[in-house]
Amino acid sequence: MNIKNVVVIGSGTMGSGIAAQLCNANVPVTLLDLKTEISEKAKKKIFESRPPLLIDKSKIDNIKVGNIEDNFDLVSKADWIVEAVVERIDIKHNLYEKITKVRKSSSIISSNTSTIPLKVLSEKMSAEDKKDFCITHFFNPVRYMGLLEIVSEELNNIKKINFLKTFCEENLGKGVIICKDTPGFLGNRVGVYAMQVAMTEAIKMDLSIEEADAIFGRPMGVPKTGVFGLYDLIGIDLMADVLKSFIKELPTSDVFHEVAKEIPLVKNLIETRYTGRKGKGGFYRMNKEGGKKILEAINLSTKEYFPAKKIDLDISEKVNLKELVSRNDKYGKYAWSVISKIILYASSLIPSVTKDYNNIDEAMRLGFNWTRGPFEMLEELGVKFFVEKDNQVQPNDFIKKIYEKKTDSFYGKRQIYTNLETLGKVKQIAKVQKENKSAFTYEYKDFKIVEFNTKANTLDYDSMDALKRASDKNLIIINEGMQFSAGVNLNYVMEFAKEKNWKAIEKFIYHFQMTCKQLKYSNNLVVAAPSGLALGGGFEVLVQSDYVVAHTNIVTGLVETIVGLIPAGGGTKQMLWRWMQDEKANKDPDFAPQKVFDIIGYGKTANSPVEAMPLKFLLEKDKSIMNRNKLLSVAENLINEKKNGYKPPQEPIFKLSGNQVMDKMLQTLENLFKEKKIMEHGIEVGKKLAFVLSGGNTTIDKELSEDDMYALELEAFIQLIQMEKTQARIKHTLLTGKPLVN
Ligand code: NAI
């Protein structure tokens, strides 16, 4: 079997997401809907989507569109037919009847249903067709969510299912978990249960929605949308439909029923079209008052909206789960109640839903972006602690068994759903150094791995220490969490700024620079393998590595100017050097500085390696990889390929025109100010950037070393951080996550 031509039927949210991901994988795909206008509209939406569903927007026309009347003959040519129409069994059955009449025997058909059992979907098919039919349950947004559940049954042609699994893993970059035909499969069965528990317990315990989201969020290793925010994101009406199907499909003995009952407030929200972010609002809403946008939260008892409150849980950045559930306040009680119920429910599904509990954790990671699943939570809490804490839980067979074994650790291998050598697997067997508080270092085979482990992997003095120490061997910098690095830890910098301890900031930035220099010139190879955000300082680390093996979903660039700073970890000089290698720079010495002035000045970012190349954030020698799970092995292969005879690069020499190019940049700033595109402080930041990029007080005949450039960056950075308006920008961004224009 081969998949060279795919037809996706149904061009709604999921159909377009799947078509876009196929386009990303360079697989010819046609989107069919009831009318061509509908699929055409879907294509336009794909093009305009934010965050973008396409890795390379110029490839949009590789998605063909049509309708199911005039273009159905395409189905007969397709290797894979994906059905993603509305969740209505009559419509799906009708469609299958038409598809099975014309499809070629070598093809495979799948449904994207989230709630209808495989057996029900295929009940009208012939035995032959049933062999080639399965569920492929993608998550929204398809490009960004790692999980794909393939639901198969014994009847299936196992060769085809395995082929499809490999195809979706290799080409579409998904973490593919094969599931049994049970309601909600793995991800939604546990994920939706968890959401319902988090919601019903909050109501029972009289917590506000902000309080519930503050706990059932980062502290638990759940994305910060928490439960009520996630409800709004998914759509409150859609969640109600999903619950109805669980109620219909699950036996009455299943405790899911206890948390799936209709909640009057939810019913009322749907009836008044408060269906979440796509509607007028939901549990949260944005209210405009006096031209100002104010985020409001609903009061669960009075049903009125009030300005949302920021909840201070008084928790350190790294949350210890045991400490969280042991707290003696309402937050601790809520956390314990929610976590213990989730663990009990997930473990009650073993072995009937899956014998591999590990797959449930992975489904939660890939499909819900949790940092750890329920079984990892149990391992972290300790089974003894879990069972004996206030003797409230009633252990099921799974828990009883491991409790009786009296072992501290029951977990076993991770990520068994894939044969790839993943970071998750390697971390379990590598020698690890955990002393550094900002990064773990692993020793594996003949190389080292550094994984940052702060919030959003922001960088500080210790992160740099870890990198520096690890450069005594070939090194891979990679992350299992969502972000490679969101940049320098601004809280850390602001602490010093508040004390006017400029010396400490200078020491940190200098250490940052010298670490990156060490990475660049050490006799060992450094491969950065980013996924997620690689911004600011995070980008500076990768731009000074020997090679980058980038996940296709990276968001990367230098965004320092947005917070009133300039890249000073070597990012400015490295980008300048890259652009100096451009042909146009041969003819015009001011070409490179001006180009980089534009890129860094605007804080430009790329949403994929394809977008990163024309900005020279990535180069031809770097690699772009669809499957995150493959980053480590590709990086390792690259090391093995390049390590013999590796020589570090030569130090560059910079020839810059000083005042000549500086004047041109100042003119640009003046124009932007006149056009009201920047304000006073925008000019100040621009001037400092221009100062670095023009080489300071130099002339074109003088040679500047890399260290001279580092020194200019440092000087500009220290001057900027001392400015009140830069500090105001940083404070605002830390508080709101948004830029301040001043
Ligand atoms: P949607 O409502 O956004 O799109 C459905 C599309 O199907 C519409 O464009 C509609 O015109 C088209 N359609 C209806 N009848 C058709 C027919 N006979 N032939 C061709 N096209 C037809 O729905 P959405 O959200 O994309 O869901 C599609 C499927 O994916 C459903 O089975 C749903 O349960 C499932 N799903 C949805 C997820 C989500 O987050 N929205 C997540 C995972 C699965």
CSV table of N, CA and C in Angstrom, one decimal, residues 266-326:
chain,number,residue,atom,x,y,z
A,266,VAL,N,-24.5,25.9,32.8
A,266,VAL,CA,-24.0,25.6,31.5
A,266,VAL,C,-25.1,25.6,30.4
A,267,LYS,N,-26.3,25.0,30.8
A,267,LYS,CA,-27.4,25.0,29.9
A,267,LYS,C,-27.9,26.4,29.6
A,268,ASN,N,-27.9,27.2,30.6
A,268,ASN,CA,-28.3,28.6,30.5
A,268,ASN,C,-27.3,29.4,29.5
A,269,LEU,N,-26.0,29.1,29.7
A,269,LEU,CA,-25.0,29.8,28.9
A,269,LEU,C,-25.2,29.4,27.4
A,270,ILE,N,-25.5,28.1,27.1
A,270,ILE,CA,-25.7,27.7,25.7
A,270,ILE,C,-27.0,28.4,25.2
A,271,GLU,N,-28.0,28.4,26.0
A,271,GLU,CA,-29.3,28.9,25.5
A,271,GLU,C,-29.2,30.4,25.2
A,272,THR,N,-28.3,31.1,25.9
A,272,THR,CA,-28.2,32.5,25.7
A,272,THR,C,-27.0,32.8,24.7
A,273,ARG,N,-26.6,31.8,24.1
A,273,ARG,CA,-25.5,31.9,23.1
A,273,ARG,C,-24.2,32.3,23.6
A,274,TYR,N,-24.0,32.1,24.9
A,274,TYR,CA,-22.7,32.3,25.5
A,274,TYR,C,-21.9,30.9,25.4
A,275,THR,N,-21.5,30.6,24.1
A,275,THR,CA,-21.0,29.3,23.9
A,275,THR,C,-19.4,29.3,24.0
A,276,GLY,N,-18.8,30.4,24.4
A,276,GLY,CA,-17.4,30.4,24.5
A,276,GLY,C,-16.8,31.4,23.7
A,277,ARG,N,-15.5,31.3,23.3
A,277,ARG,CA,-14.8,32.3,22.6
A,277,ARG,C,-15.4,32.6,21.2
A,278,LYS,N,-16.0,31.5,20.6
A,278,LYS,CA,-16.6,31.7,19.3
A,278,LYS,C,-17.9,32.4,19.4
A,279,GLY,N,-18.5,32.4,20.6
A,279,GLY,CA,-19.8,33.1,20.8
A,279,GLY,C,-19.6,34.5,21.4
A,280,LYS,N,-20.6,34.8,22.3
A,280,LYS,CA,-20.5,36.1,22.9
A,280,LYS,C,-19.6,36.2,24.1
A,281,GLY,N,-19.0,35.0,24.4
A,281,GLY,CA,-18.2,34.8,25.6
A,281,GLY,C,-18.7,33.5,26.2
A,282,GLY,N,-18.2,33.2,27.4
A,282,GLY,CA,-18.6,32.0,28.0
A,282,GLY,C,-18.4,32.1,29.5
A,283,PHE,N,-17.6,31.3,30.1
A,283,PHE,CA,-17.3,31.5,31.5
A,283,PHE,C,-16.5,32.8,31.7
A,284,TYR,N,-15.7,33.1,30.7
A,284,TYR,CA,-15.0,34.4,30.7
A,284,TYR,C,-15.6,35.2,29.5
A,285,ARG,N,-15.6,36.5,29.6
A,285,ARG,CA,-15.9,37.3,28.4
A,285,ARG,C,-15.1,38.6,28.4
A,286,MET,N,-14.9,39.1,27.2
A,286,MET,CA,-14.2,40.4,27.1
A,286,MET,C,-15.2,41.5,27.1
A,287,ASN,N,-15.2,42.4,28.0
A,287,ASN,CA,-16.1,43.5,28.0
A,287,ASN,C,-15.4,44.8,27.7
A,288,LYS,N,-16.0,45.5,26.8
A,288,LYS,CA,-15.4,46.8,26.5
A,288,LYS,C,-16.1,47.9,27.3
A,289,GLU,N,-15.3,48.6,28.1
A,289,GLU,CA,-15.8,49.7,28.9
A,289,GLU,C,-14.9,50.9,28.7
A,290,GLY,N,-15.5,52.0,28.3
A,290,GLY,CA,-14.8,53.2,28.0
A,290,GLY,C,-13.6,53.0,27.1
A,291,GLY,N,-13.9,52.2,26.1
A,291,GLY,CA,-12.8,51.9,25.1
A,291,GLY,C,-11.7,50.9,25.6
A,292,LYS,N,-11.9,50.5,26.8
A,292,LYS,CA,-10.9,49.5,27.4
A,292,LYS,C,-11.4,48.1,27.4
A,293,LYS,N,-10.6,47.2,27.1
A,293,LYS,CA,-11.1,45.8,27.1
A,293,LYS,C,-10.8,45.2,28.5
A,294,ILE,N,-11.9,44.7,29.1
A,294,ILE,CA,-11.7,44.1,30.5
A,294,ILE,C,-12.2,42.6,30.5
A,295,LEU,N,-11.3,41.8,30.9
A,295,LEU,CA,-11.6,40.4,31.0
A,295,LEU,C,-12.5,40.1,32.2
A,296,GLU,N,-13.7,39.6,32.0
A,296,GLU,CA,-14.6,39.3,33.1
A,296,GLU,C,-14.8,37.8,33.3
A,297,ALA,N,-15.1,37.4,34.5
A,297,ALA,CA,-15.4,36.0,34.8
A,297,ALA,C,-16.8,35.9,35.4
A,298,ILE,N,-17.4,34.8,35.1
A,298,ILE,CA,-18.8,34.6,35.7
A,298,ILE,C,-18.7,34.1,37.1
A,299,ASN,N,-19.6,34.6,37.9
A,299,ASN,CA,-19.7,34.1,39.3
A,299,ASN,C,-20.6,32.8,39.2
A,300,LEU,N,-20.1,31.7,39.7
A,300,LEU,CA,-20.8,30.4,39.5
A,300,LEU,C,-22.2,30.4,40.2
A,301,SER,N,-22.4,31.2,41.3
A,301,SER,CA,-23.7,31.1,42.0
A,301,SER,C,-24.6,32.2,41.5
A,302,THR,N,-24.1,33.5,41.3
A,302,THR,CA,-25.0,34.6,41.0
A,302,THR,C,-25.2,34.7,39.4
A,303,LYS,N,-24.3,34.0,38.7
A,303,LYS,CA,-24.3,34.0,37.2
A,303,LYS,C,-24.0,35.4,36.7
A,304,GLU,N,-23.5,36.3,37.5
A,304,GLU,CA,-23.2,37.6,37.0
A,304,GLU,C,-21.7,37.7,36.7
A,305,TYR,N,-21.3,38.6,35.7
A,305,TYR,CA,-19.9,38.7,35.4
A,305,TYR,C,-19.2,39.8,36.2
A,306,PHE,N,-18.0,39.6,36.6
A,306,PHE,CA,-17.2,40.5,37.3
A,306,PHE,C,-15.8,40.6,36.7
A,307,PRO,N,-15.1,41.7,36.9
A,307,PRO,CA,-13.7,41.7,36.4
A,307,PRO,C,-12.9,40.5,36.9
A,308,ALA,N,-12.2,39.7,36.0
A,308,ALA,CA,-11.5,38.5,36.5
A,308,ALA,C,-10.4,38.9,37.5
A,309,LYS,N,-10.3,38.1,38.5
A,309,LYS,CA,-9.3,38.3,39.5
A,309,LYS,C,-8.0,37.4,39.2
A,310,LYS,N,-6.9,38.0,39.5
A,310,LYS,CA,-5.6,37.2,39.4
A,310,LYS,C,-5.5,36.5,40.7
A,311,ILE,N,-5.3,35.2,40.7
A,311,ILE,CA,-5.2,34.4,42.0
A,311,ILE,C,-3.8,34.2,42.3
A,312,ASP,N,-3.4,34.6,43.5
A,312,ASP,CA,-2.0,34.3,44.0
A,312,ASP,C,-2.0,33.1,44.9
A,313,LEU,N,-1.5,32.0,44.4
A,313,LEU,CA,-1.5,30.8,45.1
A,313,LEU,C,-0.3,30.6,46.1
A,314,ASP,N,0.6,31.6,46.0
A,314,ASP,CA,1.8,31.6,46.8
A,314,ASP,C,2.5,30.3,46.6
A,315,ILE,N,2.8,29.9,45.3
A,315,ILE,CA,3.4,28.7,45.0
A,315,ILE,C,4.7,29.1,44.3
A,316,SER,N,5.8,28.3,44.6
A,316,SER,CA,7.0,28.6,43.9
A,316,SER,C,6.9,28.1,42.5
A,317,GLU,N,7.8,28.5,41.6
A,317,GLU,CA,7.7,28.2,40.2
A,317,GLU,C,7.6,26.7,39.9
A,318,LYS,N,8.4,25.9,40.7
A,318,LYS,CA,8.3,24.5,40.4
A,318,LYS,C,7.4,23.8,41.5
A,319,VAL,N,6.2,23.4,41.0
A,319,VAL,CA,5.2,22.9,42.0
A,319,VAL,C,5.5,21.4,42.3
A,320,ASN,N,5.5,21.2,43.6
A,320,ASN,CA,5.6,19.8,44.0
A,320,ASN,C,4.2,19.3,44.3
A,321,LEU,N,3.8,18.3,43.5
A,321,LEU,CA,2.4,17.8,43.6
A,321,LEU,C,2.0,17.4,45.0
A,322,LYS,N,2.9,16.7,45.7
A,322,LYS,CA,2.6,16.3,47.0
A,322,LYS,C,2.3,17.4,47.9
A,323,GLU,N,3.2,18.5,47.8
A,323,GLU,CA,2.9,19.7,48.6
A,323,GLU,C,1.6,20.3,48.3
A,324,LEU,N,1.3,20.3,47.0
A,324,LEU,CA,0.1,21.0,46.5
A,324,LEU,C,-1.2,20.3,47.1
A,325,VAL,N,-1.2,19.0,47.0
A,325,VAL,CA,-2.4,18.3,47.5
A,325,VAL,C,-2.4,18.2,49.1
A,326,SER,N,-1.3,18.5,49.7
A,326,SER,CA,-1.2,18.4,51.2
A,326,SER,C,-1.6,19.8,51.8
